[in-house]
Short mmCIF file of C-alpha atoms in Angstrom, two decimals:
data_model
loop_
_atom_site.label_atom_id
_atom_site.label_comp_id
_atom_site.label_asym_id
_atom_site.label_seq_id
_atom_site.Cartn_x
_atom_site.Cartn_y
_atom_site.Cartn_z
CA UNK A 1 63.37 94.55 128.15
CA UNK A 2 66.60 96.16 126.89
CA UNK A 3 67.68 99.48 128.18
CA UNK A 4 68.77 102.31 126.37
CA UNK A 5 72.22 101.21 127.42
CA UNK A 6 72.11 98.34 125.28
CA UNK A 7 70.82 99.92 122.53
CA UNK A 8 74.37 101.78 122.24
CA UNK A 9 73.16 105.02 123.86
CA UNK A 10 74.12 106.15 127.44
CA UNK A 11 71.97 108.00 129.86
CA UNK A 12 72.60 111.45 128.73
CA UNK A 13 72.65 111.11 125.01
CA UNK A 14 68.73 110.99 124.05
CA UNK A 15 67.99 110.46 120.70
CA UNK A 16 67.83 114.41 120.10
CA UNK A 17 71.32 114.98 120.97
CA UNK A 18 72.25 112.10 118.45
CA UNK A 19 70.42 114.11 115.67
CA UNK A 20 72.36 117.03 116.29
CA UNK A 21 75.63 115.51 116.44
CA UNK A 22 74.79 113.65 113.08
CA UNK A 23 73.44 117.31 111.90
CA UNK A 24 76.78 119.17 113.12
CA UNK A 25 78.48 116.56 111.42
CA UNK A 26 76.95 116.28 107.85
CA UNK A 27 77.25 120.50 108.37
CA UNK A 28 80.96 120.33 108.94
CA UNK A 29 81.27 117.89 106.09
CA UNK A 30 79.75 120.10 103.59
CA UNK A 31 81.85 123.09 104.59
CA UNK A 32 84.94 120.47 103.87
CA UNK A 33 83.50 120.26 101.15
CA UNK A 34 82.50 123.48 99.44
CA UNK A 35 86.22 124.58 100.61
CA UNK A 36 87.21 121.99 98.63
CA UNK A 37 85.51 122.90 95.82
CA UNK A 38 86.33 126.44 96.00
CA UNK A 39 90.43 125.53 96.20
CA UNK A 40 90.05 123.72 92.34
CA UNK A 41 87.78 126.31 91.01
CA UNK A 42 90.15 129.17 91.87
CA UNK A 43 92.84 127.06 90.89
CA UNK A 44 91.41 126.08 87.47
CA UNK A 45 90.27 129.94 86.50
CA UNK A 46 94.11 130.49 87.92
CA UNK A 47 95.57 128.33 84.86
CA UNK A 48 93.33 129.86 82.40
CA UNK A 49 95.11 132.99 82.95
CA UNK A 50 98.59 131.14 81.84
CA UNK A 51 99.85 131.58 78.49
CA UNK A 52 98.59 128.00 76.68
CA UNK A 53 100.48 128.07 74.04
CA UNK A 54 103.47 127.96 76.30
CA UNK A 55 102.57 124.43 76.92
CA UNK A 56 101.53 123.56 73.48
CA UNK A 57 104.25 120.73 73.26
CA UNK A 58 103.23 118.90 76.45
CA UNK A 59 100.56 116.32 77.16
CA UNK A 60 97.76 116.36 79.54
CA UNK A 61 96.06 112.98 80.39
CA UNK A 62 97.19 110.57 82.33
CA UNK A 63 95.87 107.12 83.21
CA UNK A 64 97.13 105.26 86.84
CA UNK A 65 96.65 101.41 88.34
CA UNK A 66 97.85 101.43 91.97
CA UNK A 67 97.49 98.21 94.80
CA UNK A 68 98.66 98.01 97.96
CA UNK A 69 98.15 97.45 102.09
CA UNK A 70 95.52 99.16 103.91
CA UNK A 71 94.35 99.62 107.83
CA UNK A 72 91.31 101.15 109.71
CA UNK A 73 90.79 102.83 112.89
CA UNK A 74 87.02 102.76 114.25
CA UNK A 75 85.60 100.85 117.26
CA UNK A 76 87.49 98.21 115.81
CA UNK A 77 91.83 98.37 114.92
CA UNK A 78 93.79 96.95 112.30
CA UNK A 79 96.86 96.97 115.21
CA UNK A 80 94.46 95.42 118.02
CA UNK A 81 95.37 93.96 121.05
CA UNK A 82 96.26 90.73 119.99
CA UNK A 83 97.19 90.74 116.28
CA UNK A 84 97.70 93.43 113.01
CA UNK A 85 95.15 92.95 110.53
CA UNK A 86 96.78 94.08 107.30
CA UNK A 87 94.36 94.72 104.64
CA UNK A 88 94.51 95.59 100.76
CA UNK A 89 93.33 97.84 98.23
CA UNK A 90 93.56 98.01 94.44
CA UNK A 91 92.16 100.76 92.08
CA UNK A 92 92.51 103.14 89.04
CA UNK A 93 93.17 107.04 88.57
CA UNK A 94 92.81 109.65 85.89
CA UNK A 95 94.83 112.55 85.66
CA UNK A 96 94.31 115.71 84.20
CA UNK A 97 97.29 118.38 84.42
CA UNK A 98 95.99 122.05 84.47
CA UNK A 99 99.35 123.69 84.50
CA UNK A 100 102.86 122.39 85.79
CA UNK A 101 102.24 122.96 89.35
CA UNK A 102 98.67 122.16 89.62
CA UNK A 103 96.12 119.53 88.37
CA UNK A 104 92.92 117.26 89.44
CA UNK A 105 92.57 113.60 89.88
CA UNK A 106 89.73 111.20 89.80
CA UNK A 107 90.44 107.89 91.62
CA UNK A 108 88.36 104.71 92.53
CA UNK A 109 89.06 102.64 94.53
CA UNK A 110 88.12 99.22 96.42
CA UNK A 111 89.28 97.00 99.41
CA UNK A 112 88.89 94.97 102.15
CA UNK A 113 90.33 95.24 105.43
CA UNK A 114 90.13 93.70 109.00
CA UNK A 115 89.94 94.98 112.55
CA UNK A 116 89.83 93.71 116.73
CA UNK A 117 89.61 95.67 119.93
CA UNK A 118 91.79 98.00 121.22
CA UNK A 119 93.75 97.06 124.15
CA UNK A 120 91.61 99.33 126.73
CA UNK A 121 88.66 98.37 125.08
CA UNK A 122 88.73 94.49 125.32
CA UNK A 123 86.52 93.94 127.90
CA UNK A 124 83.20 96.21 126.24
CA UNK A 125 80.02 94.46 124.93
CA UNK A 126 78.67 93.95 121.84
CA UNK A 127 75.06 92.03 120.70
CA UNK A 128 74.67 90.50 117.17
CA UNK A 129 72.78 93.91 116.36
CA UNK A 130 76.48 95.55 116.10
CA UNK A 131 75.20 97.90 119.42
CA UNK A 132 77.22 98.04 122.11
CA UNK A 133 76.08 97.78 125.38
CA UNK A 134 77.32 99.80 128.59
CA UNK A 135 75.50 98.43 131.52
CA UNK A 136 76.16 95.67 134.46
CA UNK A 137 73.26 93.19 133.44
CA UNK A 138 74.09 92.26 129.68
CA UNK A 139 71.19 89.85 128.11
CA UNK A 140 72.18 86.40 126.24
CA UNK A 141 73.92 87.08 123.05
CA UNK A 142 76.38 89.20 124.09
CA UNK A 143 79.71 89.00 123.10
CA UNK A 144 83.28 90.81 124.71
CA UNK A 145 84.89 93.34 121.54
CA UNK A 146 88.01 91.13 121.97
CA UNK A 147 86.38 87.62 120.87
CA UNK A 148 85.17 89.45 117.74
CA UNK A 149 86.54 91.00 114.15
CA UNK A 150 85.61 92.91 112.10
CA UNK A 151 85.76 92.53 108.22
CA UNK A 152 85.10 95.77 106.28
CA UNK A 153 84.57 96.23 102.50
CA UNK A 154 84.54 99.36 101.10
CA UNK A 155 84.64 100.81 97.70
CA UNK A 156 85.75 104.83 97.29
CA UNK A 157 85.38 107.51 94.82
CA UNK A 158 87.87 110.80 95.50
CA UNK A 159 88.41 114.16 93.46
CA UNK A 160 91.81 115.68 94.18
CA UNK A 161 93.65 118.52 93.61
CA UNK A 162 97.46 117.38 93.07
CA UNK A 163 100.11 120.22 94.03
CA UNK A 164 103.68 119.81 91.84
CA UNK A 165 105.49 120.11 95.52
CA UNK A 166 108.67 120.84 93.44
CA UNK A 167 107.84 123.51 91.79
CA UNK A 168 107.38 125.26 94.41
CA UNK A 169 111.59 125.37 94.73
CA UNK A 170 112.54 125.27 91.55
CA UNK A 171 111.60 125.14 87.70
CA UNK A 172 113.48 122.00 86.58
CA UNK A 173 112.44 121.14 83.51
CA UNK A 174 112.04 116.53 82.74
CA UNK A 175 113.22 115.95 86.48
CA UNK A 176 113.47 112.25 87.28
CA UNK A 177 111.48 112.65 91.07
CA UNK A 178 108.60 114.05 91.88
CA UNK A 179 106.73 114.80 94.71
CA UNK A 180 102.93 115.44 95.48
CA UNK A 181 100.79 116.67 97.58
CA UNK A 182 96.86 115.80 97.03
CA UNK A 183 94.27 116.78 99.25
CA UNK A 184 90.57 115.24 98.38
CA UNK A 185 87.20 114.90 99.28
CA UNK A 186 85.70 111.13 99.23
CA UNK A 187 82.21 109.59 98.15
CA UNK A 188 82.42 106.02 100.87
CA UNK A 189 80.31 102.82 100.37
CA UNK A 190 81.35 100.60 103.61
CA UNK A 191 79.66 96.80 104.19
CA UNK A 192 81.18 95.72 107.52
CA UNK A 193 80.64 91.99 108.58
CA UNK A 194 81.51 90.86 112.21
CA UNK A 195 82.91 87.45 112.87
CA UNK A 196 83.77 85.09 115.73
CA UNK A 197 87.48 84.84 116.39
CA UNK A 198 87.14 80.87 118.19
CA UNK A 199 85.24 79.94 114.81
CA UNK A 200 84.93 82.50 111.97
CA UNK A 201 81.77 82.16 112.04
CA UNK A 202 79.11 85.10 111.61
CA UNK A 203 78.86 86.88 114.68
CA UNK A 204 76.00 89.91 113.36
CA UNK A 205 73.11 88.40 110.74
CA UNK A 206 70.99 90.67 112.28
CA UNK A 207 72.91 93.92 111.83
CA UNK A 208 70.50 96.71 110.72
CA UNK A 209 73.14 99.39 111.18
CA UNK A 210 73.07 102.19 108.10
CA UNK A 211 75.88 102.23 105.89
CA UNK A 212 74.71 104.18 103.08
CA UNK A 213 76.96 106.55 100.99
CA UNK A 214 79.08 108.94 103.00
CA UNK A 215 81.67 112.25 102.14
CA UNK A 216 85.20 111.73 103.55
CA UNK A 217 88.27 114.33 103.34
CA UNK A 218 91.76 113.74 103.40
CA UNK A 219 94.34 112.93 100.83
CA UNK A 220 97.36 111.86 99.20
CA UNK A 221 101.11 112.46 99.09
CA UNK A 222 103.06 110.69 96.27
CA UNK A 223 106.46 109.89 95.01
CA UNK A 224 106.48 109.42 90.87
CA UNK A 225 109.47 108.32 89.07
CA UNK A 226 109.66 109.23 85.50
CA UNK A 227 110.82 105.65 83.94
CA UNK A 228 110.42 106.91 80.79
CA UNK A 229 108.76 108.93 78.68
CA UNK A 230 105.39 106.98 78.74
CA UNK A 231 105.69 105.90 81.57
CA UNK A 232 105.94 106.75 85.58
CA UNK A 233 106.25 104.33 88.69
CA UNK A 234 104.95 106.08 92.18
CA UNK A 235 105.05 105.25 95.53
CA UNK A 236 101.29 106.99 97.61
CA UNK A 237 100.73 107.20 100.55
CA UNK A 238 96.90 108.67 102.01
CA UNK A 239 94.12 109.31 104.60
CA UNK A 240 90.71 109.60 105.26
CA UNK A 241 88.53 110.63 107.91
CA UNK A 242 85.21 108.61 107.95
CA UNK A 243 82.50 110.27 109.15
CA UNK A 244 80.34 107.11 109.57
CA UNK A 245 80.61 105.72 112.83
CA UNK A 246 79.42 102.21 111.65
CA UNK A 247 81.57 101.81 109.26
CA UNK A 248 83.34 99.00 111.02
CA UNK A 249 80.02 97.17 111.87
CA UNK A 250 79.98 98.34 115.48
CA UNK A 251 77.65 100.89 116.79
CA UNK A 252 78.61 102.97 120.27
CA UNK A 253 76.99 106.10 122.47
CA UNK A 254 78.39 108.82 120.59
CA UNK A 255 79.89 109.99 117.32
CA UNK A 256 83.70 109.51 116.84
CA UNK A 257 86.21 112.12 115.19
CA UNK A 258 89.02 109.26 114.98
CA UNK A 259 87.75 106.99 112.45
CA UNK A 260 90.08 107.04 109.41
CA UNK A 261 91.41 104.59 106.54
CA UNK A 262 95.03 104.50 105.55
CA UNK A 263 96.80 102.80 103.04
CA UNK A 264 100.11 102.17 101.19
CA UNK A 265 100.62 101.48 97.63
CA UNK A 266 102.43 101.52 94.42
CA UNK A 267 101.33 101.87 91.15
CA UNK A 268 102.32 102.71 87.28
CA UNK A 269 100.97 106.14 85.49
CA UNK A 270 100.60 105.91 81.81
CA UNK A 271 101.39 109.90 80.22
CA UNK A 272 98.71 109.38 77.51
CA UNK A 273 99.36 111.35 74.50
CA UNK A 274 102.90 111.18 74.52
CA UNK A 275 103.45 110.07 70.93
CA UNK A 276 103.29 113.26 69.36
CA UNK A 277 104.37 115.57 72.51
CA UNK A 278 107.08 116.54 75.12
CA UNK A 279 106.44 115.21 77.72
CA UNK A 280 103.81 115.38 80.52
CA UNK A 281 103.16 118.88 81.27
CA UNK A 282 103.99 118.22 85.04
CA UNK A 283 107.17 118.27 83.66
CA UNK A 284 107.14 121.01 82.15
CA UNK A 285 109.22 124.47 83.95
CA UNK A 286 106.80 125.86 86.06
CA UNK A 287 107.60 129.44 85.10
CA UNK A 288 107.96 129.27 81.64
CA UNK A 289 106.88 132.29 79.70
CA UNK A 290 106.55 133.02 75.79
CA UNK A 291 109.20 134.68 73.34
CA UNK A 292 108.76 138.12 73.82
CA UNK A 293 109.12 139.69 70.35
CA UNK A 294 110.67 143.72 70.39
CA UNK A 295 109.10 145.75 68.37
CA UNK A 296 111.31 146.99 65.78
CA UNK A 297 111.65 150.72 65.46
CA UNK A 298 111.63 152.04 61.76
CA UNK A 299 114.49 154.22 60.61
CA UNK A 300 113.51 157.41 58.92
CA UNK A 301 115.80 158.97 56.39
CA UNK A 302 115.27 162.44 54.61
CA UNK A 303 114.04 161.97 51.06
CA UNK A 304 116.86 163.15 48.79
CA UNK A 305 115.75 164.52 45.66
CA UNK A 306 118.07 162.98 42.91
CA UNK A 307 119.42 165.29 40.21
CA UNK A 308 119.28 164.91 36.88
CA UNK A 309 122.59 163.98 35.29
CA UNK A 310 123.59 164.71 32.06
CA UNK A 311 123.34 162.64 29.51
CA UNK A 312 126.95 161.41 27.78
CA UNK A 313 127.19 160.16 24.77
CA UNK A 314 129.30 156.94 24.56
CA UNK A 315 131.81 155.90 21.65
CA UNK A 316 131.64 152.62 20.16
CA UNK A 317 134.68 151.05 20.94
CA UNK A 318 135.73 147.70 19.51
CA UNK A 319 135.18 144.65 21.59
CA UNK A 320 138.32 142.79 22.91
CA UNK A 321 139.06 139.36 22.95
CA UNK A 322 137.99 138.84 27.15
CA UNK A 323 139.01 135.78 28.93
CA UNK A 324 136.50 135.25 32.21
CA UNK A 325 138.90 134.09 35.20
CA UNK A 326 136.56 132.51 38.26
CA UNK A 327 138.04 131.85 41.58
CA UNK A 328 136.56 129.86 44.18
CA UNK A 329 136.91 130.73 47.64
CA UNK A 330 137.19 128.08 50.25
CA UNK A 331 134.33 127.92 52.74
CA UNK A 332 135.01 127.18 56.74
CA UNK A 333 134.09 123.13 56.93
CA UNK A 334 131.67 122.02 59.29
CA UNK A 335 133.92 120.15 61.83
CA UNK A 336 133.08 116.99 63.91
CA UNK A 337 131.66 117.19 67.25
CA UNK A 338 133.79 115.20 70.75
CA UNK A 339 131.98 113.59 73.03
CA UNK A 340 132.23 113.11 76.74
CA UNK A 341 131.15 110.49 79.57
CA UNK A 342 129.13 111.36 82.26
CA UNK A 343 130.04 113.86 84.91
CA UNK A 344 133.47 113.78 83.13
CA UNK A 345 135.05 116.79 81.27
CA UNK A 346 138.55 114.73 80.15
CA UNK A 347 138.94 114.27 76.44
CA UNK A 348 139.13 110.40 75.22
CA UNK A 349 142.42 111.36 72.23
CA UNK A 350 142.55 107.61 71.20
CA UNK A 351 138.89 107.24 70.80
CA UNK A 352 138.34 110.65 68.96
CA UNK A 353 141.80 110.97 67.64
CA UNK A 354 140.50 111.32 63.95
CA UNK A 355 137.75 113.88 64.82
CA UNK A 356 140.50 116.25 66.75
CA UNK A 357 142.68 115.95 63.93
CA UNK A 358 140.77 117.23 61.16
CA UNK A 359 139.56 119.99 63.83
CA UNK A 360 143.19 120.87 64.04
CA UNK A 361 144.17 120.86 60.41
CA UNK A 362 141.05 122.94 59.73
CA UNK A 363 142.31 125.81 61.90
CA UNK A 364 145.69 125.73 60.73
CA UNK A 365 144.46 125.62 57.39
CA UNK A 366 142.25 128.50 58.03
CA UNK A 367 144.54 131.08 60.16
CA UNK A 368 142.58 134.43 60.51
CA UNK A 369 139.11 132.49 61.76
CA UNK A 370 138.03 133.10 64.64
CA UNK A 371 135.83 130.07 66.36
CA UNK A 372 133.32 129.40 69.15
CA UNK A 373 134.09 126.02 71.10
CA UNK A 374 130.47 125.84 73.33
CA UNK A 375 130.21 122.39 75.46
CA UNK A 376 127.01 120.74 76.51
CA UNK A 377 125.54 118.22 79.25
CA UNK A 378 122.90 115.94 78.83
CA UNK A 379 120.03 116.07 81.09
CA UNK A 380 120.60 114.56 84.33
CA UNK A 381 121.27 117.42 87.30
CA UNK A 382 120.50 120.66 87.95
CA UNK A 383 122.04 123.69 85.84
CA UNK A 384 124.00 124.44 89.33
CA UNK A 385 125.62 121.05 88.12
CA UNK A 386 125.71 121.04 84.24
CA UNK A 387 126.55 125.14 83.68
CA UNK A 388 129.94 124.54 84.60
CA UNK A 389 130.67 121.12 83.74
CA UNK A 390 129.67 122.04 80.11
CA UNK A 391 132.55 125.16 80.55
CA UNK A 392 134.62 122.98 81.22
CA UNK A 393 134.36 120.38 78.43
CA UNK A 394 134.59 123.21 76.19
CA UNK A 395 138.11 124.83 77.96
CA UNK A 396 139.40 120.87 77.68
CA UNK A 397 139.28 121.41 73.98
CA UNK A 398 140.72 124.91 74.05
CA UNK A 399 143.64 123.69 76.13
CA UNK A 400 144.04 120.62 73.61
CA UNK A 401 143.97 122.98 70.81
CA UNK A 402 146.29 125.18 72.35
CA UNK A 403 148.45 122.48 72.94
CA UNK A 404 148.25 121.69 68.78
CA UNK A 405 149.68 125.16 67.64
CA UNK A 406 146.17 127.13 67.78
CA UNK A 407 146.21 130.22 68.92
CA UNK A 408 144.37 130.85 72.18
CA UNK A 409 143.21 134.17 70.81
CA UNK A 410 141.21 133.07 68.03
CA UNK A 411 138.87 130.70 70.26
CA UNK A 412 136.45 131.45 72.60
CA UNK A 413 134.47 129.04 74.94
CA UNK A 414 131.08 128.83 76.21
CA UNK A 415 128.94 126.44 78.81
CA UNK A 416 125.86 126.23 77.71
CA UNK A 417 124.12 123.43 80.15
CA UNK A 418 121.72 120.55 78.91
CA UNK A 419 121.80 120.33 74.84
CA UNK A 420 118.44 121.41 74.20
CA UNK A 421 118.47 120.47 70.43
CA UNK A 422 118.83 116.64 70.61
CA UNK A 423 116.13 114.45 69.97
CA UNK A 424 113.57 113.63 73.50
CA UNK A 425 115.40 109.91 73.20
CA UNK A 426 118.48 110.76 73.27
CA UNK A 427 118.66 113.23 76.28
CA UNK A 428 120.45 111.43 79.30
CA UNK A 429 123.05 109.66 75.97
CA UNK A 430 126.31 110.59 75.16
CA UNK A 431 124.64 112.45 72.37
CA UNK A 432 123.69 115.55 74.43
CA UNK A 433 126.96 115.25 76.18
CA UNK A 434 129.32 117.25 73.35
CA UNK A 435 131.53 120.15 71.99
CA UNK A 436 130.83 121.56 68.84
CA UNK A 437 133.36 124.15 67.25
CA UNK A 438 132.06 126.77 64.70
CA UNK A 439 133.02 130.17 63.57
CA UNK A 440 132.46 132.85 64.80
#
């Protein structure tokens, strides 16, 4: 006759006390989750509030594939006491951005890892059931946890809420790095298989232990590289506590609050949508707000009643012989633009020796114009960066100007950061990175 000891309960834990740690724990799991739930519903009615049309120009979808390593820690380790079980998980995610520092996530996910004794816990017991057994007088069948593995398949479904962690220091707008932060709540499907180490043969065919669908928490942190504008590389990283205790195959006394799944992975994001917009709206500044438009205040004059005036006869005079004399006025030319390598405000005079010279002659040939000279940057950096490089690019023309016989007085200079009004392709070329001269 077997003992409740080998049934993988101890003395003091009746089968009462089981049900009400299984009961505490299915009610702590539901508070997880209804917190859970309450965090994106009060973060969705959140971005309702925003201003949509702000974002009109930026997509919202995105689609992810992600594969990687993955270990466990239940009864059984990935890093047992005699070897690391490295394990690996593939699966997809969908994306949908809410606003630029806030959106949800749907991922699924499947793997298969592997898992031995902990050092302390070589010497325990184990039947073919998967229950351990705790006594002196073990039947036949028995095996020690450190001549066994486990093998654990498991397939997972997680909602998250992903946090923009870098908006919350800044409102960059198309950064190249990104960094977030995704806590989520997990549907789990385990099917754990125990094997003999000497043989790797089946160990448990008569396992009866329940591993139905369970709710895990935990999450995600990510680092996403914007390749391009279609597409994203990321590094993730995430956790999840397991609230089955079998998931591993291995049943013991009492409920453990150490049972987790890690893993490691990279993957590719694909910004659907991107044809027709911005970018991603992730990328997007996180405080943007609309134009405001002034209202215009209407001028009111005092209505001036207009007098009469006498009428005056004219004369008929004879008609002269008029010759019509037109004069055309020269107009200011649109001038050529110089451009500039990166991070470098010095002028290249061989390569744009043309373009400075018919700036030069256009100034001379029109003396009392005033101009603007405004530089730009293209959009690598931060505007603590680019603000005063672009300054600069446009006082390296001034000085060359200067140095041509213009008068310093008639120019004035501007940094004006990233060019803005280049084309989406075309913002980290030497396109964006310019002076422009107009009049004033």
């Amino acid at each position: 006759m077997i003992s409740n000891k080998k049934r993988g309960v101890s003395d003091s834990d009746t089968p009462s006390s089981n049900d009400q740690k299984l009961n505490t724990t299915h009610l702590s799991m539901k508070k997880l989750l209804l917190s859970f739930c309450f965090l994106v519903l009060t973060s969705f009615l959140w971005a309702q509030v925003q201003k949509k049309q702000v974002y009109n120009d930026f997509s919202r979808w995105s689609l992810g594939l992600n594969g990687g390593i993955s270990i466990f820690r239940g009864d059984m380790v990935s890093f047992s006491a005699d070897k690391t079980y490295l394990g690996g998980q593939g699966g997809l995610q969908l994306g949908y951005q809410l606003t630029p520092t806030f959106g949800l996530s749907l991922t699924a996910d499947m793997g298969q890892g592997k898992g031995s004794a902990k050092k302390w816990e070589k010497e325990f017991k184990i039947y073919p059931t998967g229950e351990s057994y705790y006594g002196t007088l073990p039947e036949e069948g028995f095996a020690y946890y450190n001549d066994v593995y486990s093998k654990v398949k498991y397939f997972t479904i997680g909602l998250h809420g992903d946090f923009n962690v870098n908006n919350f220091f800044g409102k960059k707008e198309l950064r190249r790095w990104t960094v977030l932060i995704s806590p989520a709540v997990y549907l789990q499907k385990f099917s754990p298989k125990l094997y003999k180490k000497e043989d790797d043969k089946r160990f448990d065919p008569s396992s009866t232990l329940d591993n139905d669908l369970n709710l895990g928490v935990g999450g995600d942190i990510a680092l996403r590289y914007r390749a391009s504008k279609h597409i994203d590389l990321q590094l993730k990283s995430g956790v999840t506590w397991i609230a089955n205790n079998n998931f591993d195959g291995v049943a013991t006394c009492c409920s453990s609050k150490y049972n987790w799944l890690a893993n490691l992975s990279v993957g590719v994001v694909w910004k659907m949508g991107n044809n027709k917009k911005k970018e991603n709206l992730m990328y997007a500044p996180a405080r943007s707000e609309p134009p405001v438009t002034l209202p215009v205040k209407e001028e009111t004059r005092p209505v001036v009643k207009e007098e009469r005036k006498p009428v005056v006869k004219e004369e008929k005079k004879p008609v002269e012989n008029v010759v019509k004399v037109e004069t055309s006025a020269k107009t200011f030319p649109v001038l050529p633009t110089i451009h500039f390598q990166r991070n470098l405000a010095v002028i290249d005079t061989v390569r744009f020796a043309g373009e400075l010279s018919r700036i030069v002659e256009a100034l001379k040939e029109f003396p009392g114009v005033k101009v603007d000279i405004r530089g730009y940057t293209d959009h690598t950096g931060t505007d603590r960066v680019n603000l005063p490089l672009s300054l600069k690019r446009a006082e390296a023309l001034k000085s060359y100007l200067v140095g041509k016989g213009v008068s310093a007085d008639r120019m004035s200079t501007f940094g004006e950061g990233k060019d803005m009004s280049v084309d989406q392709k075309d913002i980290y070329t030497e396109k964006a990175r310019k002076v422009e001269v107009k009049k004033h």
